[in-house]
Amino acid sequence: MSTLTTTPNSETPQSPQNDPSSLMPKKLTRSRPLFDPEIVGRATRQSFVKLNPITLAKNPVMFVVEVGAALTTVLLLRDIFTGAGGIGFSLQISIWLWFTVLFANFAEAMAEARGKAQADNLRKSKTDTPAKRIGPGGKIEQVSSSSLRSGDVVLCDAGDMIPGDGEVTEGIATVDESVITGESAPVIRESGGDRSAVTGGTKVLSDQVKIKITSNP
């Protein structure tokens, strides 16, 4: 009489709690395009607001240009009302000076708006990023980055978003910090030395590191 034996399936289904793929962020925040309509609209409005002499006085060069533009505009209006000649030349000078001031204000406002948008995205990513916290006995549990506290140790693999500011305590990895610095080239972060500090919201591109959180969210 033969005995029927069953071989356990080596591919045991993993529970959602132990499945590493469930710990990965479902959606990464995309960077805004260079000429995002919302940012351009905000910068356009600010370029006129910054014409206020009190505000523009912080930039002496543009302040002098604005004073010159105002003087040429006054002279242009005088020539128009008195019927003097050479109005075309005065008009060109006035237009170019005002264009220079407005363009400088627009460029400055664009930089400020993009910086604010990046800060908002970074703040949102710090709040929404899932984290793999290492508990007692090395057990890994998935938590929200907002629940992390100073002293917690988290594990970050390639493709993970760093859930909070901290120090690398083990391992070495390349990290994309473009959301903060604007630099496209990744940087090396490793334990020990002066290259161990990491910032929440940045992305691990390769390898694996353990990070000790140094500040509460």
XYZ file of N, CA and C in Angstrom:
651
model
N 0.856 -1.199 0.000
C 0.000 0.000 0.000
C 0.881 1.234 0.000
N 0.740 2.042 -1.009
C 1.612 3.216 -1.151
C 1.089 4.364 -0.310
N 2.053 5.137 0.154
C 1.706 6.303 0.978
C 1.883 7.564 0.159
N 0.862 8.371 0.139
C 0.903 9.618 -0.629
C 1.456 10.723 0.257
N 2.549 11.305 -0.185
C 3.175 12.398 0.578
C 3.044 13.679 -0.208
N 2.863 14.750 0.497
C 2.738 16.071 -0.144
C 3.957 16.894 0.173
N 4.473 17.522 -0.859
C 5.655 18.381 -0.699
C 5.206 19.817 -0.521
N 5.627 20.476 0.540
C 5.193 21.865 0.738
C 5.693 22.761 -0.364
N 4.858 23.642 -0.776
C 5.214 24.592 -1.842
C 6.268 25.553 -1.325
N 7.393 25.603 -2.041
C 8.496 26.480 -1.612
C 8.147 27.938 -1.764
N 7.168 28.223 -2.633
C 6.792 29.618 -2.865
C 5.567 29.942 -2.006
N 5.815 30.047 -0.700
C 4.729 30.349 0.223
C 4.306 31.784 0.060
N 3.009 32.047 -0.111
C 2.566 33.435 -0.290
C 2.928 34.264 0.922
N 3.435 35.435 0.663
C 3.814 36.337 1.732
C 2.618 37.190 2.119
N 2.505 37.428 3.418
C 1.440 38.314 3.878
C 1.777 39.727 3.502
N 0.763 40.574 3.335
C 1.019 41.962 2.961
C 1.947 42.658 3.923
N 1.944 42.200 5.226
C 2.798 42.863 6.198
C 4.264 42.557 5.961
N 4.551 41.294 5.448
C 5.940 40.893 5.235
C 6.398 41.078 3.807
N 5.502 41.458 2.924
C 5.855 41.628 1.518
C 6.651 42.910 1.341
N 7.934 42.837 0.914
C 8.738 44.052 0.774
C 8.145 45.034 -0.201
N 7.434 44.531 -1.234
C 6.893 45.454 -2.228
C 5.823 46.351 -1.643
N 5.175 45.872 -0.543
C 4.135 46.710 0.058
C 4.706 47.874 0.820
N 6.028 47.824 1.071
C 6.675 48.904 1.811
C 7.134 50.017 0.907
N 7.059 49.794 -0.396
C 7.531 50.813 -1.330
C 6.469 51.869 -1.531
N 6.869 53.130 -1.745
C 5.889 54.168 -2.024
C 5.121 53.847 -3.291
N 3.812 54.023 -3.259
C 2.986 53.719 -4.416
C 3.101 54.783 -5.486
N 3.428 55.987 -5.078
C 3.466 57.063 -6.050
C 4.535 58.056 -5.650
N 5.409 58.371 -6.542
C 6.457 59.341 -6.272
C 6.040 60.685 -6.825
N 6.416 61.736 -6.091
C 6.057 63.079 -6.516
C 6.929 63.497 -7.683
N 6.311 63.878 -8.766
C 7.052 64.317 -9.935
C 7.407 65.784 -9.806
N 8.566 66.116 -10.319
C 8.972 67.513 -10.283
C 8.152 68.312 -11.284
N 7.942 69.579 -10.960
C 7.152 70.437 -11.832
C 7.936 70.767 -13.092
N 7.236 70.996 -14.216
C 7.929 71.433 -15.431
C 8.527 72.815 -15.239
N 9.468 73.163 -16.122
C 10.181 74.429 -15.990
C 9.227 75.605 -16.028
N 8.263 75.588 -16.963
C 7.309 76.688 -17.082
C 5.913 76.191 -16.696
N 5.767 75.823 -15.449
C 4.475 75.403 -14.936
C 3.518 76.593 -14.952
N 2.296 76.440 -15.510
C 1.374 77.583 -15.623
C 1.101 78.268 -14.293
N 0.960 77.485 -13.236
C 0.686 78.079 -11.923
C 1.854 78.937 -11.451
N 3.079 78.432 -11.639
C 4.261 79.178 -11.212
C 4.456 80.415 -12.071
N 4.253 80.274 -13.393
C 4.410 81.422 -14.293
C 3.400 82.513 -13.955
N 2.152 82.123 -13.692
C 1.136 83.113 -13.336
C 1.469 83.844 -12.052
N 1.945 83.084 -11.057
C 2.318 83.705 -9.786
C 3.515 84.633 -9.959
N 4.491 84.203 -10.770
C 5.683 85.026 -10.991
C 5.346 86.298 -11.766
N 4.404 86.196 -12.707
C 4.001 87.382 -13.474
C 3.381 88.437 -12.563
N 2.519 87.989 -11.662
C 1.912 88.941 -10.724
C 2.959 89.558 -9.807
N 3.876 88.725 -9.330
C 4.901 89.226 -8.418
C 5.873 90.179 -9.103
N 6.081 90.018 -10.414
C 7.003 90.911 -11.121
C 6.502 92.347 -11.111
N 5.183 92.541 -11.067
C 4.619 93.892 -10.965
C 4.575 94.368 -9.511
N 4.308 93.428 -8.596
C 4.306 93.800 -7.177
C 5.684 94.281 -6.744
N 6.728 93.643 -7.295
C 8.096 93.994 -6.928
C 8.544 95.342 -7.493
N 7.700 96.004 -8.288
C 8.041 97.346 -8.771
C 7.976 98.383 -7.652
N 7.415 98.000 -6.523
C 7.390 98.893 -5.366
C 8.821 99.306 -5.022
N 9.130 100.611 -5.022
C 10.508 101.061 -4.762
C 11.072 100.546 -3.444
N 10.214 100.403 -2.434
C 10.695 99.903 -1.142
C 11.212 98.473 -1.285
N 10.484 97.663 -2.053
C 10.923 96.282 -2.286
C 12.141 96.231 -3.189
N 12.127 97.032 -4.252
C 13.212 96.994 -5.232
C 14.499 97.601 -4.688
N 14.415 98.393 -3.616
C 15.618 99.003 -3.039
C 16.584 97.953 -2.497
N 16.086 96.729 -2.264
C 16.967 95.651 -1.804
C 17.918 95.205 -2.908
N 17.586 95.544 -4.153
C 18.451 95.246 -5.300
C 18.885 96.578 -5.904
N 20.039 97.125 -5.477
C 20.435 98.481 -5.893
C 20.516 98.665 -7.404
N 20.990 97.653 -8.125
C 21.145 97.786 -9.575
C 19.782 97.983 -10.235
N 18.831 97.107 -9.924
C 17.503 97.225 -10.518
C 16.767 98.463 -10.015
N 17.075 98.893 -8.806
C 16.461 100.118 -8.289
C 16.886 101.324 -9.121
N 18.185 101.382 -9.473
C 18.683 102.476 -10.315
C 18.040 102.416 -11.699
N 17.894 101.197 -12.252
C 17.257 101.050 -13.562
C 15.805 101.520 -13.502
N 15.109 101.194 -12.418
C 13.718 101.631 -12.288
C 13.629 103.155 -12.190
N 14.548 103.769 -11.455
C 14.561 105.234 -11.371
C 14.776 105.835 -12.755
N 15.714 105.247 -13.532
C 15.947 105.718 -14.897
C 14.723 105.547 -15.774
N 14.026 104.401 -15.608
C 12.811 104.163 -16.391
C 11.729 105.179 -16.046
N 11.602 105.507 -14.763
C 10.597 106.493 -14.353
C 10.923 107.877 -14.908
N 12.204 108.252 -14.875
C 12.604 109.569 -15.392
C 12.358 109.670 -16.892
N 12.727 108.612 -17.641
C 12.512 108.650 -19.094
C 11.020 108.672 -19.426
N 10.201 108.023 -18.598
C 8.753 108.054 -18.817
C 8.201 109.462 -18.598
N 8.697 110.135 -17.553
C 8.266 111.517 -17.294
C 8.667 112.428 -18.450
N 9.914 112.261 -18.937
C 10.376 113.075 -20.069
C 9.569 112.771 -21.328
N 9.208 111.496 -21.513
C 8.408 111.111 -22.675
C 7.034 111.778 -22.627
N 6.401 111.766 -21.466
C 5.085 112.402 -21.327
C 5.179 113.914 -21.548
N 6.272 114.512 -21.083
C 6.459 115.950 -21.302
C 6.567 116.260 -22.785
N 7.353 115.425 -23.510
C 7.523 115.654 -24.947
C 6.206 115.464 -25.699
N 5.396 114.488 -25.232
C 4.115 114.251 -25.902
C 3.184 115.452 -25.740
N 3.116 115.993 -24.543
C 2.193 117.106 -24.283
C 2.692 118.437 -24.853
N 4.020 118.576 -24.979
C 4.568 119.833 -25.522
C 4.766 119.762 -27.024
N 4.603 118.558 -27.608
C 4.777 118.415 -29.044
C 6.218 118.470 -29.484
N 7.150 118.160 -28.580
C 8.571 118.177 -28.928
C 8.899 116.969 -29.813
N 10.002 117.075 -30.546
C 10.431 115.980 -31.413
C 11.214 114.926 -30.646
N 11.570 113.857 -31.362
C 12.358 112.782 -30.745
C 11.571 111.893 -29.806
N 10.249 111.834 -29.986
C 9.425 111.010 -29.100
C 9.728 109.521 -29.287
N 9.985 109.120 -30.529
C 10.249 107.706 -30.806
C 11.447 107.178 -30.044
N 12.514 107.973 -29.995
C 13.720 107.542 -29.278
C 13.442 107.427 -27.785
N 12.766 108.423 -27.211
C 12.445 108.389 -25.776
C 11.532 107.211 -25.447
N 10.608 106.913 -26.371
C 9.695 105.791 -26.155
C 10.455 104.465 -26.116
N 11.405 104.288 -27.042
C 12.196 103.055 -27.065
C 13.006 102.894 -25.783
N 13.651 103.970 -25.344
C 14.457 103.898 -24.124
C 13.583 103.541 -22.928
N 12.420 104.186 -22.836
C 11.518 103.922 -21.714
C 11.032 102.469 -21.710
N 10.654 101.971 -22.889
C 10.167 100.585 -22.980
C 11.249 99.592 -22.577
N 12.458 99.787 -23.078
C 13.539 98.855 -22.776
C 13.907 98.865 -21.293
N 13.898 100.036 -20.675
C 14.221 100.107 -19.248
C 13.156 99.410 -18.402
N 11.877 99.657 -18.714
C 10.814 98.985 -17.971
C 10.835 97.475 -18.214
N 11.136 97.078 -19.452
C 11.227 95.648 -19.755
C 12.348 94.997 -18.946
N 13.481 95.697 -18.824
C 14.604 95.152 -18.056
C 14.221 94.932 -16.598
N 13.558 95.912 -16.004
C 13.153 95.789 -14.601
C 12.136 94.663 -14.420
N 11.133 94.618 -15.296
C 10.097 93.591 -15.180
C 10.659 92.189 -15.397
N 11.578 92.058 -16.359
C 12.162 90.738 -16.620
C 12.997 90.277 -15.430
N 13.765 91.192 -14.829
C 14.554 90.831 -13.648
C 13.641 90.417 -12.494
N 12.551 91.158 -12.304
C 11.592 90.798 -11.257
C 10.939 89.449 -11.541
N 10.628 89.206 -12.827
C 9.998 87.937 -13.204
C 10.936 86.760 -12.940
N 12.209 86.910 -13.308
C 13.176 85.830 -13.083
C 13.335 85.543 -11.593
N 13.397 86.597 -10.790
C 13.518 86.412 -9.341
C 12.270 85.756 -8.764
N 11.098 86.191 -9.238
C 9.847 85.613 -8.750
C 9.706 84.151 -9.169
N 10.187 83.804 -10.371
C 10.151 82.409 -10.821
C 10.987 81.530 -9.900
N 12.190 81.997 -9.558
C 13.064 81.226 -8.670
C 12.418 81.050 -7.297
N 11.814 82.113 -6.786
C 11.157 82.024 -5.483
C 9.963 81.077 -5.528
N 9.173 81.147 -6.604
C 7.990 80.293 -6.720
C 8.372 78.823 -6.845
N 9.415 78.541 -7.632
C 9.853 77.149 -7.774
C 10.417 76.636 -6.456
N 11.143 77.484 -5.743
C 11.661 77.075 -4.438
C 10.544 76.771 -3.455
N 9.495 77.596 -3.474
C 8.353 77.358 -2.588
C 7.627 76.072 -2.976
N 7.484 75.834 -4.290
C 6.817 74.611 -4.744
C 7.610 73.372 -4.333
N 8.947 73.441 -4.449
C 9.782 72.318 -4.040
C 9.693 72.094 -2.539
N 9.648 73.188 -1.774
C 9.516 73.055 -0.322
C 8.180 72.424 0.048
N 7.118 72.812 -0.661
C 5.796 72.228 -0.407
C 5.790 70.737 -0.732
N 6.412 70.372 -1.865
C 6.482 68.956 -2.240
C 7.290 68.159 -1.226
N 8.402 68.767 -0.760
C 9.252 68.089 0.213
C 8.511 67.903 1.528
N 7.779 68.934 1.954
C 7.008 68.843 3.194
C 5.930 67.770 3.075
N 5.290 67.696 1.906
C 4.248 66.691 1.687
C 4.841 65.286 1.678
N 6.018 65.141 1.033
C 6.635 63.817 0.955
C 7.070 63.344 2.332
N 7.505 64.290 3.192
C 7.893 63.904 4.547
C 6.687 63.387 5.325
N 5.517 63.926 5.038
C 4.310 63.529 5.758
C 3.766 62.206 5.233
N 3.839 61.982 3.927
C 3.176 60.846 3.300
C 4.084 59.641 3.064
N 5.381 59.775 3.267
C 6.302 58.700 2.914
C 6.188 57.523 3.878
N 5.968 56.305 3.368
C 6.002 55.129 4.243
C 7.431 54.821 4.653
N 7.598 54.309 5.858
C 8.935 54.024 6.381
C 8.998 52.584 6.870
N 10.184 51.978 6.741
C 10.420 50.625 7.251
C 11.233 50.749 8.536
N 10.530 50.809 9.647
C 11.192 50.982 10.940
C 11.674 49.636 11.470
N 12.901 49.636 11.978
C 13.484 48.415 12.538
C 13.161 48.375 14.027
N 12.357 47.400 14.421
C 11.950 47.282 15.807
C 12.846 46.350 16.595
N 12.431 45.985 17.801
C 13.211 45.055 18.631
C 13.407 43.714 17.931
N 14.608 43.186 18.040
C 14.908 41.913 17.406
C 15.100 41.999 15.909
N 15.195 43.212 15.373
C 15.405 43.382 13.943
C 14.154 43.243 13.108
N 12.997 43.191 13.752
C 11.747 43.067 13.005
C 11.431 44.383 12.299
N 11.065 44.281 11.024
C 10.760 45.469 10.218
C 9.253 45.668 10.176
N 8.820 46.865 10.490
C 7.403 47.193 10.445
C 7.193 48.442 9.605
N 6.110 48.435 8.853
C 5.784 49.584 8.010
C 4.992 50.597 8.816
N 5.493 51.836 8.827
C 4.822 52.916 9.545
C 4.827 54.159 8.668
N 4.031 55.140 9.051
C 4.051 56.425 8.358
C 5.219 57.248 8.872
N 5.820 58.032 7.991
C 6.961 58.845 8.400
C 6.577 59.861 9.471
N 5.297 60.233 9.527
C 4.865 61.198 10.538
C 4.884 60.609 11.943
N 4.931 59.275 12.044
C 4.954 58.632 13.360
C 6.368 58.358 13.851
N 7.370 58.643 13.029
C 8.755 58.425 13.440
C 9.170 59.450 14.484
N 10.066 59.041 15.366
C 10.593 59.920 16.391
C 12.117 59.840 16.404
N 12.724 60.865 16.962
C 14.179 60.911 17.031
C 14.699 59.671 17.754
N 15.683 59.013 17.146
C 16.236 57.789 17.707
C 15.767 56.537 17.007
N 14.661 56.606 16.256
C 14.194 55.452 15.493
C 15.184 55.125 14.377
N 15.296 53.841 14.061
C 16.168 53.388 12.974
C 15.294 52.818 11.863
N 15.521 53.274 10.645
C 14.735 52.813 9.502
C 15.660 52.202 8.451
N 15.087 51.335 7.638
C 15.819 50.689 6.552
C 15.366 51.290 5.231
N 16.319 51.673 4.396
C 16.005 52.243 3.082
C 16.737 51.465 2.004
N 15.975 50.917 1.050
C 16.541 50.206 -0.091
C 16.528 51.106 -1.317
N 17.116 50.604 -2.405
C 17.108 51.347 -3.668
C 15.673 51.603 -4.108
N 15.379 52.860 -4.444
C 14.045 53.247 -4.856
C 13.187 53.820 -3.747
N 13.646 53.697 -2.498
C 12.878 54.222 -1.365
C 13.095 55.719 -1.205
N 12.067 56.397 -0.696
C 12.203 57.779 -0.269
C 12.641 57.780 1.190
N 13.608 58.615 1.518
C 14.072 58.708 2.900
C 12.987 59.408 3.714
N 12.486 58.767 4.777
C 11.298 59.289 5.462
C 11.535 60.467 6.394
N 12.781 60.759 6.731
C 13.044 61.866 7.648
C 14.522 62.194 7.714
N 14.829 63.353 8.302
C 16.226 63.748 8.463
C 16.920 62.788 9.428
N 18.156 62.426 9.093
C 18.857 61.494 9.961
C 20.307 61.293 9.577
N 20.906 60.254 10.185
C 22.301 59.905 9.949
C 22.379 58.443 9.528
N 23.209 58.163 8.519
C 23.423 56.785 8.086
C 24.267 56.078 9.138
N 23.749 54.992 9.687
C 24.474 54.238 10.707
C 25.099 52.961 10.161
N 24.622 52.515 9.015
C 25.158 51.283 8.427
C 24.897 51.278 6.931
N 25.927 50.924 6.141
C 25.769 50.819 4.703
C 26.234 52.061 3.962
N 26.140 51.970 2.649
C 26.509 53.073 1.762
C 25.539 53.075 0.584
N 25.166 54.252 0.103
C 24.183 54.336 -0.981
C 24.356 55.647 -1.728
N 23.889 55.659 -2.972
C 23.807 56.913 -3.726
C 22.407 57.481 -3.532
N 22.341 58.793 -3.329
C 21.080 59.455 -2.991
C 20.834 60.606 -3.954
N 19.599 60.708 -4.431
C 19.185 61.822 -5.290
C 18.653 62.944 -4.401
N 19.390 64.060 -4.332
C 18.996 65.204 -3.505
C 18.574 66.391 -4.357
N 18.200 66.130 -5.621
C 17.863 67.222 -6.540
C 16.645 68.010 -6.082
N 15.744 67.367 -5.333
C 14.552 68.074 -4.869
C 14.911 69.189 -3.902
N 16.099 69.089 -3.269
C 16.538 70.108 -2.316
C 17.588 71.021 -2.921
N 18.622 70.418 -3.515
C 19.755 71.199 -4.008
C 19.598 71.646 -5.449
N 18.744 70.958 -6.222
C 18.618 71.270 -7.639
C 19.687 70.617 -8.490
N 20.659 69.950 -7.856
C 21.723 69.275 -8.594
C 21.238 67.908 -9.059
N 21.440 67.619 -10.354
C 20.964 66.350 -10.906
C 21.877 65.184 -10.553
N 23.143 65.453 -10.248
C 24.093 64.382 -9.947
C 23.823 63.817 -8.554
N 23.737 62.485 -8.426
C 23.519 61.892 -7.101
C 24.751 62.040 -6.218
N 24.550 61.901 -4.911
C 25.641 62.022 -3.948
C 25.771 60.720 -3.172
N 26.958 60.502 -2.623
C 27.224 59.311 -1.823
C 26.930 59.613 -0.360
N 26.204 58.726 0.279
C 25.949 58.835 1.713
C 26.348 57.513 2.369
N 27.169 57.612 3.413
C 27.676 56.420 4.083
C 27.828 56.689 5.570
N 27.958 55.625 6.336
C 28.096 55.766 7.780
C 29.483 56.289 8.125
N 29.535 57.135 9.157
C 30.801 57.705 9.586
C 31.223 58.867 8.712
N 32.109 59.706 9.232
C 32.621 60.821 8.445
C 31.601 61.932 8.298
N 31.853 62.776 7.294
C 30.996 63.945 7.085
C 29.988 63.737 5.962
N 29.805 62.498 5.517
C 28.852 62.219 4.439
C 27.733 61.302 4.910
N 27.423 61.375 6.195
C 26.402 60.477 6.739
C 25.032 61.132 6.864
N 24.970 62.459 6.787
C 23.692 63.156 6.976
C 22.799 62.997 5.749
N 21.539 62.689 5.978
C 20.554 62.572 4.900
C 19.342 63.432 5.248
N 18.595 63.803 4.218
C 17.439 64.680 4.387
C 16.168 63.959 3.963
N 15.132 64.119 4.748
C 13.857 63.509 4.419
C 13.304 64.025 3.105
N 12.711 63.126 2.328
C 12.159 63.502 1.033
C 13.084 63.231 -0.126
N 14.363 62.932 0.152
C 15.286 62.568 -0.916
C 15.156 61.068 -1.202
N 15.750 60.616 -2.305
C 15.508 59.251 -2.783
C 16.797 58.452 -2.856
N 16.752 57.230 -2.333
C 17.880 56.302 -2.435
C 17.867 55.673 -3.824
N 18.990 55.792 -4.532
C 19.065 55.276 -5.900
C 19.659 53.878 -5.970
N 20.544 53.527 -5.042
C 21.182 52.213 -5.109
C 21.559 51.742 -3.712
N 21.737 50.445 -3.594
C 22.202 49.805 -2.364
C 21.185 49.941 -1.227
N 21.675 49.771 -0.009
C 20.798 49.744 1.160
C 21.502 50.384 2.345
N 20.764 51.168 3.111
C 21.341 51.824 4.289
C 20.352 51.763 5.448
N 20.925 51.814 6.647
C 20.126 51.994 7.851
C 20.328 53.430 8.324
N 19.232 54.088 8.644
C 19.277 55.506 8.993
C 18.670 55.704 10.373
N 19.389 56.453 11.210
C 18.875 56.824 12.526
C 18.239 58.204 12.428
N 16.961 58.297 12.706
C 16.237 59.565 12.629
C 16.738 60.502 13.728
N 17.026 61.742 13.356
C 17.595 62.700 14.312
C 16.639 63.823 14.691
N 15.476 63.896 14.051
C 14.527 64.961 14.388
C 13.105 64.457 14.228
N 12.223 64.936 15.071
C 10.814 64.570 14.976
C 10.163 65.295 13.804
N 9.194 64.662 13.137
C 8.531 65.315 11.994
C 7.701 66.514 12.443
